[in-house]
mmCIF file of C-alpha atoms and ligand atoms in Angstrom:
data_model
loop_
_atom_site.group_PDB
_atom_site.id
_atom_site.type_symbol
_atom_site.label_atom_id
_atom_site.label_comp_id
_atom_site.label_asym_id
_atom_site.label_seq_id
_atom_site.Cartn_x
_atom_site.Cartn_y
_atom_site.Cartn_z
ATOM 1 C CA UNK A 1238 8.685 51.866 -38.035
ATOM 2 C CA UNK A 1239 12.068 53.095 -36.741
ATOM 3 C CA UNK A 1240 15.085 50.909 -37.282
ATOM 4 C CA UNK A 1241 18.486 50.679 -35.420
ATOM 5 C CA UNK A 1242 20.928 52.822 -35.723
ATOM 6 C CA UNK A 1243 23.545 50.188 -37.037
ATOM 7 C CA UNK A 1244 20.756 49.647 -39.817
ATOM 8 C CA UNK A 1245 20.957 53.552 -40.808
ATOM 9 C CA UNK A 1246 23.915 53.736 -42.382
ATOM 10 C CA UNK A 1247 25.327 51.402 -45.323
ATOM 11 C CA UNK A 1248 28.698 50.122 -44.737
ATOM 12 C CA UNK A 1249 29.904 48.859 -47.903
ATOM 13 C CA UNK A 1250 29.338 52.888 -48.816
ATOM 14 C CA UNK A 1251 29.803 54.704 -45.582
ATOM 15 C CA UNK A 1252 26.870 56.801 -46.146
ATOM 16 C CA UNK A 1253 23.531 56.885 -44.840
ATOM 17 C CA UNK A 1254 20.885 54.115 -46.237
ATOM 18 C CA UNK A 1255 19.122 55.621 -49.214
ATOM 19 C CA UNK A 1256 21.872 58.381 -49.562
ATOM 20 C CA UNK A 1257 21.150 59.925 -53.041
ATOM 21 C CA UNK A 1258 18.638 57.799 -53.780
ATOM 22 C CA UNK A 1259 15.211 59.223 -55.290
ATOM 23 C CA UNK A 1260 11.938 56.625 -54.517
ATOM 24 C CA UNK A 1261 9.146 57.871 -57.513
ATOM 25 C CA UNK A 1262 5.667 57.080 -57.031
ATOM 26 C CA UNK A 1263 3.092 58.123 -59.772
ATOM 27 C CA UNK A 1264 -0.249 58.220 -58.104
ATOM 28 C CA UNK A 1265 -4.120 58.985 -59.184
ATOM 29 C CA UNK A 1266 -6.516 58.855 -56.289
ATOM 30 C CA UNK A 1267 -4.449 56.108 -53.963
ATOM 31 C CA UNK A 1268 -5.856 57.781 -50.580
ATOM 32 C CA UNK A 1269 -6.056 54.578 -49.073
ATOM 33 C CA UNK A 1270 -2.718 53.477 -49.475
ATOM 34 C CA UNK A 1271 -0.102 56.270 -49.907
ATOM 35 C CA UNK A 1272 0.791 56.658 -46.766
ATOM 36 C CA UNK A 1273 1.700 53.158 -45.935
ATOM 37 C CA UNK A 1274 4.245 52.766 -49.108
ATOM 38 C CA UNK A 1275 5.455 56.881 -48.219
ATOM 39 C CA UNK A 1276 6.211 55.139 -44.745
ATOM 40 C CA UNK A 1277 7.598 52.091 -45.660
ATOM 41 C CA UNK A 1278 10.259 53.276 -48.486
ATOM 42 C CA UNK A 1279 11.098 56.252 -46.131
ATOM 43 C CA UNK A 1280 11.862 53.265 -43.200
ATOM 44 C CA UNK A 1281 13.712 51.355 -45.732
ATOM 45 C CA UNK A 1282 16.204 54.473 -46.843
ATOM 46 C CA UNK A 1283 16.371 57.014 -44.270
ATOM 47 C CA UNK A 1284 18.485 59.127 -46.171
ATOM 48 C CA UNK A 1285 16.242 58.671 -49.848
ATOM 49 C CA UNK A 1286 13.721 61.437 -51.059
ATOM 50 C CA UNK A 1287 10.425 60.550 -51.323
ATOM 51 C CA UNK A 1288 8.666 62.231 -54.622
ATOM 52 C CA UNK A 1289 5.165 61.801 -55.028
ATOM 53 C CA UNK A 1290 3.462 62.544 -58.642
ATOM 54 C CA UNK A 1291 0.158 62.994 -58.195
ATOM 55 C CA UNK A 1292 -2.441 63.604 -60.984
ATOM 56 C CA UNK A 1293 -5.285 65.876 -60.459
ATOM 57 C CA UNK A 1294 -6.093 63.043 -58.132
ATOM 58 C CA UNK A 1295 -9.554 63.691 -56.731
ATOM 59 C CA UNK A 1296 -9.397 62.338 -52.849
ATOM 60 C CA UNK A 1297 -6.354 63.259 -50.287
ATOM 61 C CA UNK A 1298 -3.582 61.404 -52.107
ATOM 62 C CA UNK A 1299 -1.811 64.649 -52.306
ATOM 63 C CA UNK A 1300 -2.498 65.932 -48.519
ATOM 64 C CA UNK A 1301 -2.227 62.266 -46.871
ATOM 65 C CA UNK A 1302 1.695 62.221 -48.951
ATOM 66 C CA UNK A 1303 2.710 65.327 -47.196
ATOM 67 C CA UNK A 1304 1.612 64.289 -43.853
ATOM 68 C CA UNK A 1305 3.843 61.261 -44.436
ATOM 69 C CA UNK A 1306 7.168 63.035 -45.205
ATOM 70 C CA UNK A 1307 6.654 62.796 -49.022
ATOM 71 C CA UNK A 1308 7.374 65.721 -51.692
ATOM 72 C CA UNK A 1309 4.258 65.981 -53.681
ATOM 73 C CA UNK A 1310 4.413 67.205 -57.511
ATOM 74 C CA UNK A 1311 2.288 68.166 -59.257
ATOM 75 C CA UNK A 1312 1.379 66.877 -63.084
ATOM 76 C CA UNK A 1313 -1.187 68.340 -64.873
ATOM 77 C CA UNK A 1314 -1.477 65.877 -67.851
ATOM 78 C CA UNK A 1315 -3.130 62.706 -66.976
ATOM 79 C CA UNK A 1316 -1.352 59.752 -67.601
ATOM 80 C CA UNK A 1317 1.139 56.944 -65.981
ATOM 81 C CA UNK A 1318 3.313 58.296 -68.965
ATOM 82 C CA UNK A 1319 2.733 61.365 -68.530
ATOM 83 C CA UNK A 1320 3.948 61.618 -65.047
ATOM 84 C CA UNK A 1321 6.538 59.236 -65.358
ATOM 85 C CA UNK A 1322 8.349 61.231 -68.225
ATOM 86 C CA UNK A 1323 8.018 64.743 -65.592
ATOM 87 C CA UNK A 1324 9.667 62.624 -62.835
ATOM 88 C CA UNK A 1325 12.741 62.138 -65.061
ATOM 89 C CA UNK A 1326 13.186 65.259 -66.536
ATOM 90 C CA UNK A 1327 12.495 67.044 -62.731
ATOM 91 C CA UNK A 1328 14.321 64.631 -60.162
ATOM 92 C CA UNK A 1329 18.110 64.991 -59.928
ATOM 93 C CA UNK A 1330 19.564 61.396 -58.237
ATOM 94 C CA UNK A 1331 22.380 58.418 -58.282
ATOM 95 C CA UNK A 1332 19.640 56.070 -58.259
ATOM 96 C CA UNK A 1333 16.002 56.382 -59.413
ATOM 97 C CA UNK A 1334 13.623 53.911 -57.972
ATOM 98 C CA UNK A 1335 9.883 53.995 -59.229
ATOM 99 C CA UNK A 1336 6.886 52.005 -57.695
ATOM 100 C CA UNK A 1337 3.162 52.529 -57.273
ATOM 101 C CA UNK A 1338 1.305 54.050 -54.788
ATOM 102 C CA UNK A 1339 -0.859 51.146 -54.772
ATOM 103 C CA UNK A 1340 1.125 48.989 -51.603
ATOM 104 C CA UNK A 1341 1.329 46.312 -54.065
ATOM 105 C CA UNK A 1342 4.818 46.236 -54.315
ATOM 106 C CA UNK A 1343 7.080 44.965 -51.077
ATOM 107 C CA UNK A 1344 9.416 48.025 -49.525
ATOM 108 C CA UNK A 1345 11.759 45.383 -48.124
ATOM 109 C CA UNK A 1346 12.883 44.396 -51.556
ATOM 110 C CA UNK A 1347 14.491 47.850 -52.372
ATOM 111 C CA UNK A 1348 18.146 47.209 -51.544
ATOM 112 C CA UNK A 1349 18.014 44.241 -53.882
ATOM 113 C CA UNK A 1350 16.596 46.458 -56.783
ATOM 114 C CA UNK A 1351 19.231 48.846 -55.755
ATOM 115 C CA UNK A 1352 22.207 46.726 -55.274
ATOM 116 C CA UNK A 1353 22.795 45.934 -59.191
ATOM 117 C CA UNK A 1354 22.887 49.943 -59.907
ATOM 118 C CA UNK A 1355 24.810 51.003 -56.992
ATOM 119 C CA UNK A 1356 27.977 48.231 -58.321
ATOM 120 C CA UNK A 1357 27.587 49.124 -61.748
ATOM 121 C CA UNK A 1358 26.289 45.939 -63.268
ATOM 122 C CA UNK A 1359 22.965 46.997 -64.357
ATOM 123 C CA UNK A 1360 21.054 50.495 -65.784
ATOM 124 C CA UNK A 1361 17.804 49.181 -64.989
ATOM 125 C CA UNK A 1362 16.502 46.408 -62.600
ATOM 126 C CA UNK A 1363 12.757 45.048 -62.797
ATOM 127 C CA UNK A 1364 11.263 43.782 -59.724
ATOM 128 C CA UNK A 1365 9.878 40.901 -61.792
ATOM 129 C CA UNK A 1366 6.459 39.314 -60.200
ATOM 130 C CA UNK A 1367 6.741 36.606 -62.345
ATOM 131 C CA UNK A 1368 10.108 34.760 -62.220
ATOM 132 C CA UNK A 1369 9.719 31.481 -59.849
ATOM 133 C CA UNK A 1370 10.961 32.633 -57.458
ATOM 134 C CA UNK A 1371 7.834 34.930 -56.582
ATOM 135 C CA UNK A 1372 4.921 34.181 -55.174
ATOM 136 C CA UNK A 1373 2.769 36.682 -56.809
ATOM 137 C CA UNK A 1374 -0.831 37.689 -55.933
ATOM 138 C CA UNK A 1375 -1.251 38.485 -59.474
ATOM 139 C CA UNK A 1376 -4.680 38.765 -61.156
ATOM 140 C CA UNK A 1377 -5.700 36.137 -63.498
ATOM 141 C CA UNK A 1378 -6.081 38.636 -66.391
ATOM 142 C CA UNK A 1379 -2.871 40.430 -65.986
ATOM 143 C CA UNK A 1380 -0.801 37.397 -66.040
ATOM 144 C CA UNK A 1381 -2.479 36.207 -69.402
ATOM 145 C CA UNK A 1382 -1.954 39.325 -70.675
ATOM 146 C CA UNK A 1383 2.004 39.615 -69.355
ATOM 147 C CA UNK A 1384 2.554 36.285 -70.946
ATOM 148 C CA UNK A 1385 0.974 37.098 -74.587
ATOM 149 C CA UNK A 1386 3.211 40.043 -74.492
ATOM 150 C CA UNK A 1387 5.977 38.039 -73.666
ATOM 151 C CA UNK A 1388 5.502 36.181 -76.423
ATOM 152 C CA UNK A 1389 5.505 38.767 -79.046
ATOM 153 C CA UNK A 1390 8.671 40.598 -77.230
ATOM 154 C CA UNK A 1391 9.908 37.606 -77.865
ATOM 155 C CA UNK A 1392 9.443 37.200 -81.249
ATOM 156 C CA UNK A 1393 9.901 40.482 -81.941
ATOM 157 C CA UNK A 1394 13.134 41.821 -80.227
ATOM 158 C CA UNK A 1395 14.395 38.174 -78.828
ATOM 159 C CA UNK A 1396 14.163 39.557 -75.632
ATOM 160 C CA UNK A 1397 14.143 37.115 -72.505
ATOM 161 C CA UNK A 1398 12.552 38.718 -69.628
ATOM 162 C CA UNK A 1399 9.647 37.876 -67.392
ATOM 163 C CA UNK A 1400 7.989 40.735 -66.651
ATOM 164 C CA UNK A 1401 7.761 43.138 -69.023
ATOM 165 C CA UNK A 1402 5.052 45.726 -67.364
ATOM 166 C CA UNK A 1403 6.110 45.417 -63.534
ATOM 167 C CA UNK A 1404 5.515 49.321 -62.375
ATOM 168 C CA UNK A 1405 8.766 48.949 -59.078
ATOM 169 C CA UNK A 1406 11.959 49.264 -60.878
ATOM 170 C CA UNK A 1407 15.440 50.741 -60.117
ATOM 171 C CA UNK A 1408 17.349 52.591 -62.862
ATOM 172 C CA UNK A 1409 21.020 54.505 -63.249
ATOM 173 C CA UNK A 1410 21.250 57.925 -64.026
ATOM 174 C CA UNK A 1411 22.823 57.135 -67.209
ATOM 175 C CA UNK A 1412 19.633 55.744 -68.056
ATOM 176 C CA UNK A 1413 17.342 58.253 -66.824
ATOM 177 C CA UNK A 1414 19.132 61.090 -68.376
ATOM 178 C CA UNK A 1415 19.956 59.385 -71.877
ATOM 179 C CA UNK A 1416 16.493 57.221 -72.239
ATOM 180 C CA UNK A 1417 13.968 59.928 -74.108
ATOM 181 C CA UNK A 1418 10.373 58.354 -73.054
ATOM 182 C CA UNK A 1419 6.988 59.545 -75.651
ATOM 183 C CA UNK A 1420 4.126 57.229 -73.447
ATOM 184 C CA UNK A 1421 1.612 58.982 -72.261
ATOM 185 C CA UNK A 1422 -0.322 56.204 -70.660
ATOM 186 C CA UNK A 1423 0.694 52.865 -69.162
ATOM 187 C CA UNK A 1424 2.355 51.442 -71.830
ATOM 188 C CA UNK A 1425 5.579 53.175 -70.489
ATOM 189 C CA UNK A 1426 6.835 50.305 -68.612
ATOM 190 C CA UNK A 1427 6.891 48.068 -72.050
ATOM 191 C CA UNK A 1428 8.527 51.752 -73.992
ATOM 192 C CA UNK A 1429 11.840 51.803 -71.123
ATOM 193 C CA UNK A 1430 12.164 48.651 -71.178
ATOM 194 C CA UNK A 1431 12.416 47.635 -74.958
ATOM 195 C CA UNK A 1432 14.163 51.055 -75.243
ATOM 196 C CA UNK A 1433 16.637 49.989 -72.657
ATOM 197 C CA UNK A 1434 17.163 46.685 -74.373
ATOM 198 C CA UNK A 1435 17.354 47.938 -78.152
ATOM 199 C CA UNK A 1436 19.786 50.377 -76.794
ATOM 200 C CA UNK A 1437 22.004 48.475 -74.816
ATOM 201 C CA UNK A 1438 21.767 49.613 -71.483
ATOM 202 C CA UNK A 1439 22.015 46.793 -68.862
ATOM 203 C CA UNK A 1440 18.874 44.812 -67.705
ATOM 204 C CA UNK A 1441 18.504 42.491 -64.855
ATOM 205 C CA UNK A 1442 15.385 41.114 -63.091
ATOM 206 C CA UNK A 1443 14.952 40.336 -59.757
ATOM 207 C CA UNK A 1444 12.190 38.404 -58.070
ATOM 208 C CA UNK A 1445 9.498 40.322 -56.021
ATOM 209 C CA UNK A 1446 6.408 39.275 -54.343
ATOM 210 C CA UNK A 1447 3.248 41.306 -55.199
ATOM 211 C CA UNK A 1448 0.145 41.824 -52.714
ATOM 212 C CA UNK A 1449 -3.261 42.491 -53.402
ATOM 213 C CA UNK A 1450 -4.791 46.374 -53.830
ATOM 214 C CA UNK A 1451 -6.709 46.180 -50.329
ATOM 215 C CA UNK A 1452 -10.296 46.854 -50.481
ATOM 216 C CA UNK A 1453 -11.216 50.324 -51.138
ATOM 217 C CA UNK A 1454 -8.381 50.697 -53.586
ATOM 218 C CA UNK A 1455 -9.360 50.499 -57.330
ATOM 219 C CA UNK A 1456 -7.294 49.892 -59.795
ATOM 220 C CA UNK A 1457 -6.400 52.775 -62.636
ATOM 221 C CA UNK A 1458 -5.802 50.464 -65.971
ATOM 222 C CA UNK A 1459 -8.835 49.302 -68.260
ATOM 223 C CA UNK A 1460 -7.560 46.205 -69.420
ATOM 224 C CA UNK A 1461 -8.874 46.586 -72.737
ATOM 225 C CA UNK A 1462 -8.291 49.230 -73.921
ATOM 226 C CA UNK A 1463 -4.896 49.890 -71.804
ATOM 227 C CA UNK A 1464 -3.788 46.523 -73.139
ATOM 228 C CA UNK A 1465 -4.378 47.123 -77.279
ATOM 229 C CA UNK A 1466 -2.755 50.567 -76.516
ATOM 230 C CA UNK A 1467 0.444 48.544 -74.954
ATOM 231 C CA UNK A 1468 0.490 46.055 -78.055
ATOM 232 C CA UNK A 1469 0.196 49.099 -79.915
ATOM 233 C CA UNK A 1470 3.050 50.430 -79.059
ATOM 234 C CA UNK A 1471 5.175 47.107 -79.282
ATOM 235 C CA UNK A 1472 4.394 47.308 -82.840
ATOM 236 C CA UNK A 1473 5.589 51.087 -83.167
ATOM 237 C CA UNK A 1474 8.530 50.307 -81.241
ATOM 238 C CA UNK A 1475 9.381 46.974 -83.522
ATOM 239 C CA UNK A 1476 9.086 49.224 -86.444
ATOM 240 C CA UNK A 1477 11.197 51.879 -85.341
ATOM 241 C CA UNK A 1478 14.016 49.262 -83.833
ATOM 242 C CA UNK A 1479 13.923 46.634 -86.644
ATOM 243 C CA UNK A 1480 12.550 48.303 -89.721
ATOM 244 C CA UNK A 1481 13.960 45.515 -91.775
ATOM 245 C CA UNK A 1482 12.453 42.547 -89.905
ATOM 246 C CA UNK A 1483 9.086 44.863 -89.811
ATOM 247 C CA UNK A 1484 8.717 45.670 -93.434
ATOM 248 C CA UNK A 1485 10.443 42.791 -94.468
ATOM 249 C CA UNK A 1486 7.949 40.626 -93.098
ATOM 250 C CA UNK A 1487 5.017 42.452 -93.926
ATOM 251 C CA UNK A 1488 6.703 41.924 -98.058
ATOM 252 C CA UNK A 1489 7.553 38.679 -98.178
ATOM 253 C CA UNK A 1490 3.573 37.692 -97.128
ATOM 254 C CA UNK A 1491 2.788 40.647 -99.800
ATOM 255 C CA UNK A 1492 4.870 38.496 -102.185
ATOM 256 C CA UNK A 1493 3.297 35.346 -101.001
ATOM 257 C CA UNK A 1494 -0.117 36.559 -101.436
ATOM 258 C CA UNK A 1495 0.765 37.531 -104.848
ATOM 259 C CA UNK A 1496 2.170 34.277 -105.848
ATOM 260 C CA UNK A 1497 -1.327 32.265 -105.020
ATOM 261 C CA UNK A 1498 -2.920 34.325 -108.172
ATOM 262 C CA UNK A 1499 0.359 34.255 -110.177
ATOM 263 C CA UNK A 1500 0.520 30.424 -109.407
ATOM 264 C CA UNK A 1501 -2.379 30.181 -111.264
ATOM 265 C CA UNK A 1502 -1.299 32.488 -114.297
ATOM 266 C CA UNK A 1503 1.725 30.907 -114.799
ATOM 267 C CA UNK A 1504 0.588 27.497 -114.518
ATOM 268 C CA UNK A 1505 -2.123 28.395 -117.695
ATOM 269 C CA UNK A 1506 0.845 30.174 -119.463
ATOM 270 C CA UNK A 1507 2.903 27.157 -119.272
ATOM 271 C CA UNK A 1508 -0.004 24.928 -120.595
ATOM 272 C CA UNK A 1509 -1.201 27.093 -123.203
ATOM 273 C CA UNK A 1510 1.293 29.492 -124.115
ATOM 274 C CA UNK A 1511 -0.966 32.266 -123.441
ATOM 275 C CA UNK A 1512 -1.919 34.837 -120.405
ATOM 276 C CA UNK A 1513 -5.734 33.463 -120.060
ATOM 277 C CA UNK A 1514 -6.466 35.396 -116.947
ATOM 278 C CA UNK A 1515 -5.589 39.140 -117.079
ATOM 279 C CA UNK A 1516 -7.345 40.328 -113.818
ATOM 280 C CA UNK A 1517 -5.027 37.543 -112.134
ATOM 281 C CA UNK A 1518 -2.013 38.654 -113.580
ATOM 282 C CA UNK A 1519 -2.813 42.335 -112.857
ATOM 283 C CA UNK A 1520 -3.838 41.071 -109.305
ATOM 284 C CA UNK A 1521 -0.345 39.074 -108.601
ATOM 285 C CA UNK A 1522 1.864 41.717 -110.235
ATOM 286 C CA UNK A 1523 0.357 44.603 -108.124
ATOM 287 C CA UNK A 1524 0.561 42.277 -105.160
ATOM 288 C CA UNK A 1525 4.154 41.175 -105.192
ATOM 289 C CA UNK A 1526 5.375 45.110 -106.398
ATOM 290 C CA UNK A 1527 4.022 46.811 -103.407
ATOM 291 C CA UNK A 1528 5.883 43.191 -101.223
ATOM 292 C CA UNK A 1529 9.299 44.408 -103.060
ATOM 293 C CA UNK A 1530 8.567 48.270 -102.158
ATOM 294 C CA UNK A 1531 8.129 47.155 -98.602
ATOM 295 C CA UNK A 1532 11.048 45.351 -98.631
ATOM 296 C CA UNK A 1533 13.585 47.981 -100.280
ATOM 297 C CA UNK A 1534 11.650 50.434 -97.484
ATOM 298 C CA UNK A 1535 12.965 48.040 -94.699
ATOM 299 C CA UNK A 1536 16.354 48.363 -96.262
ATOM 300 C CA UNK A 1537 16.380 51.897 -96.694
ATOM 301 C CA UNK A 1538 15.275 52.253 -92.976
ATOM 302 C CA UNK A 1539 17.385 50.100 -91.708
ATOM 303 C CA UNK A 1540 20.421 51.455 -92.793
ATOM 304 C CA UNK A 1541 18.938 54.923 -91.563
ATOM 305 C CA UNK A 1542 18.513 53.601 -87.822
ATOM 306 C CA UNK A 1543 21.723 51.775 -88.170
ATOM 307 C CA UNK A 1544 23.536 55.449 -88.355
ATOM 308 C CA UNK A 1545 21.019 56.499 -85.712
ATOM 309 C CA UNK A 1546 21.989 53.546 -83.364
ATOM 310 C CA UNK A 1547 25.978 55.197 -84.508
ATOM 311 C CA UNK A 1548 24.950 58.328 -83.557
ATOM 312 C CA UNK A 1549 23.282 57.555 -80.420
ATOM 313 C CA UNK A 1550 26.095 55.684 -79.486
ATOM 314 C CA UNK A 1551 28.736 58.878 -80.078
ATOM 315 C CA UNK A 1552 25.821 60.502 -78.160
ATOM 316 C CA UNK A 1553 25.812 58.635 -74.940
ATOM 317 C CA UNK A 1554 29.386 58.049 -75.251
ATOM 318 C CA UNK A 1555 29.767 62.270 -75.206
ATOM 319 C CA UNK A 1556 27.865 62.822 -72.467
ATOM 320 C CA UNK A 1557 29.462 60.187 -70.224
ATOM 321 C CA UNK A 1558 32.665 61.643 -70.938
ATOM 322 C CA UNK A 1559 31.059 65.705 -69.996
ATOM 323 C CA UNK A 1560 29.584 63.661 -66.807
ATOM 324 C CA UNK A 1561 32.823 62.531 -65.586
ATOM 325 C CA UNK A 1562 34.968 66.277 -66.694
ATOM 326 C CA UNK A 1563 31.758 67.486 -64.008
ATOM 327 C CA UNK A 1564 33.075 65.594 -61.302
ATOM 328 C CA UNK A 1565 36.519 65.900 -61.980
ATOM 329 C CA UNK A 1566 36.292 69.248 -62.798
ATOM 330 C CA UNK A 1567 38.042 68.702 -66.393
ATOM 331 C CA UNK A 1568 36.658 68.978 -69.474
ATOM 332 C CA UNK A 1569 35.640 66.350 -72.395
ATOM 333 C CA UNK A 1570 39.070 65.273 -74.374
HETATM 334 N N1 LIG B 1182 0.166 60.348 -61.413
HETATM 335 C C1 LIG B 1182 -0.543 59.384 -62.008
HETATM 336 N N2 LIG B 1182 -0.451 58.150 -61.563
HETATM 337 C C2 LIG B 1182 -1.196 57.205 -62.167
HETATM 338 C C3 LIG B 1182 -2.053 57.477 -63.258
HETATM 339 N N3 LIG B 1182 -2.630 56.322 -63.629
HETATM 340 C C4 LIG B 1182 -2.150 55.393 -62.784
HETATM 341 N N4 LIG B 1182 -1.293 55.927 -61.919
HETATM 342 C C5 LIG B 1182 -0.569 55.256 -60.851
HETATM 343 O O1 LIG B 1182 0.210 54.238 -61.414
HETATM 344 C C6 LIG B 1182 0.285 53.146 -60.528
HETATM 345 C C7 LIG B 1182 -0.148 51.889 -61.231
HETATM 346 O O2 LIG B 1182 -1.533 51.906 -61.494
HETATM 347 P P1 LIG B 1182 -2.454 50.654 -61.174
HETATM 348 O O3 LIG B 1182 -3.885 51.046 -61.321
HETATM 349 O O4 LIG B 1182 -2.035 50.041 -59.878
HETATM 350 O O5 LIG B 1182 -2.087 49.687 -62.373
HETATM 351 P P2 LIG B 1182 -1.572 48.214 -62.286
HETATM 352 O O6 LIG B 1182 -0.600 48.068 -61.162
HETATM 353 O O7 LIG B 1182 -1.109 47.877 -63.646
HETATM 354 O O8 LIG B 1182 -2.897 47.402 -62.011
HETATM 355 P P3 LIG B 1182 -3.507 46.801 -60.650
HETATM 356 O O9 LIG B 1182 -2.568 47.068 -59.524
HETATM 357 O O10 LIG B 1182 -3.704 45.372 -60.948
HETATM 358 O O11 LIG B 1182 -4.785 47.507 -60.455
HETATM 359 C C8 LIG B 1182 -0.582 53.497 -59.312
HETATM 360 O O12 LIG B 1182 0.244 54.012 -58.303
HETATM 361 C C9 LIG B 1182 -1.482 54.573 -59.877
HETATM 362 O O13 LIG B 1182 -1.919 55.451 -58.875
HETATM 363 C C10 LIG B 1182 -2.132 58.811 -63.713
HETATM 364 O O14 LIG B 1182 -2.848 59.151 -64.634
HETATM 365 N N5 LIG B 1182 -1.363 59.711 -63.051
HETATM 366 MG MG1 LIG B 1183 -0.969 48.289 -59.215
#
């Protein structure tokens, strides 16, 4: 797939296409279809380095990625998580892009994930296969399970996005370089991007088509268990980002559940003038103590990630500023 020379060089930049631009693709046994994507994102930007993270894969993924003009790393740990938090801390770019080695994903789509980085307006850009705009070929399954975790993001972080777990995104450096990821598995998609969001880096979405695996390509993720382990994490990440809401939540139905049994108490000691059922009352005031101590817990937490959120803040803002002394050669002010 060669393309014209006009094509090979971005005008609005004056530099070659894919100039400083680093393609990621985490892979575990994708034989069959490596070297298609290698090829097609290498077509697409001439100028980009193709990294390949493979995983103790077990077929040629690694051999079939060199052949194809691909860089092939090596990750020990298994894991989508695993690899993905290597490729950040070992690739050096302007612009990351990361898709899977599956050829689900459409090459031709790139620019559009890169444009929004490239101008500024956007840390991190989801190829979303779910807006209306695409026509995905997307498995019954996975888009019940992508809307049910829609829902809770919803609830949980009022986040609007529709596509929470798409695996070809685009991201700044700023992100890559101030966004710590812990997921070892594939829940990492759902930790960037509520991290991203509860942080305040810029998200945008833009539509992308996805294909089949072709036959002879299995997938990697066990719905099952993959998927409790994603919802999993939601909840860690909800209680991390909005202690108050989390153990606040979790006290008032303590409280609740110790009203139905102090209800009942206080409704006798009202009539009678006397405490008639002491389990009860022992049962209620236990309840609705341990719904206050989660509550004053949310508070307390709360106002400890609030400094956090302060301190991240001075944090990113810091390291911006020794960024731009590295270009211009000065240091931070
Ligand atoms: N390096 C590495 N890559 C992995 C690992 N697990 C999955 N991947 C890659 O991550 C990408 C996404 O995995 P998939 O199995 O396609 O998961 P999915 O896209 O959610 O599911 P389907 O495409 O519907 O099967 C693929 O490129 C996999 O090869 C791993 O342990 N290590
Ligand atoms: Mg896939």
């Amino acid at each position: 797939m060669t393309k014209p020379a006009t094509l090979l060089r971005d005008p609005a930049r004056d530099a070659p296409v894919g100039a400083g631009v680093a393609v990621l693709i985490p892979c575990h046994n994708e034989a069959v279809t490596i070297r298609h994507v290698v090829e097609a994102f290498r077509a697409e930007l001439p100028a980009a380095r193709v990294y390949v993270f493979d995983n103790r894969s077990s077929d040629e993924t690694a051999a079939v990625a060199r052949e194809a003009g691909a860089v092939v790393i090596e990750e020990l740990r298994l894991g989508k998580g695993n690899v993905v938090q290597s490729m950040f801390r070992q690739v050096d770019a302007d612009v990351y892009v990361m898709v899977d080695g599956d050829d689900t994903y459409p090459a031709e789509a790139v620019h559009r994930l890169i444009a929004p980085i490239r101008n500024g307006e956007a840390d991190m850009v989801i190829g979303s296969r779910l807006q209306n705009a695409s026509k995905s070929e997307f498995r019954a399954i996975n888009r019940l399970g992508n809307r049910m975790y829609l829902f809770f993001l919803r609830r949980m972080f009022s986040i609007r996005i529709s596509d929470l777990l798409s695996g070809y995104r685009a991201f700044s450096r700023r992100f890559v370089l101030g966004t710590p990821l812990f997921s070892g598995g594939f829940e990492t998609e759902a930790e960037m991007t509520i991290r991203a969001l509860a942080r305040r880096f810029r998200v945008t979405e833009v539509a992308v088509d996805l294909r089949s695996r072709p036959a002879g390509s299995s997938s990697k993720i066990r719905i099952v268990r993959d998927g409790l382990v994603i919802l999993g994490s939601m909840f860690a990440l909800f209680r991390d980002y909005r202690p108050l809401a989390f153990f606040g939540g979790v006290g008032l139905v303590l409280i609740g559940l110790g009203l139905i049994p102090g209800g009942v108490v206080i409704a006798d000691f009202l009539r009678t003038g006397l405490i008639l059922r002491i389990p009860s009352a022992i049962l209620a005031v236990g309840t609705v103590l341990s719904g206050l101590i989660s509550i004053v817990m949310g508070i307390i937490l709360h106002v400890i990630a609030q400094r956090f959120r302060e301190l991240d803040a001075n944090l990113q803002g810091l390291a911006e500023q020794i960024r731009r002394g590295g270009e211009t050669g000065e240091g931070p002010r």
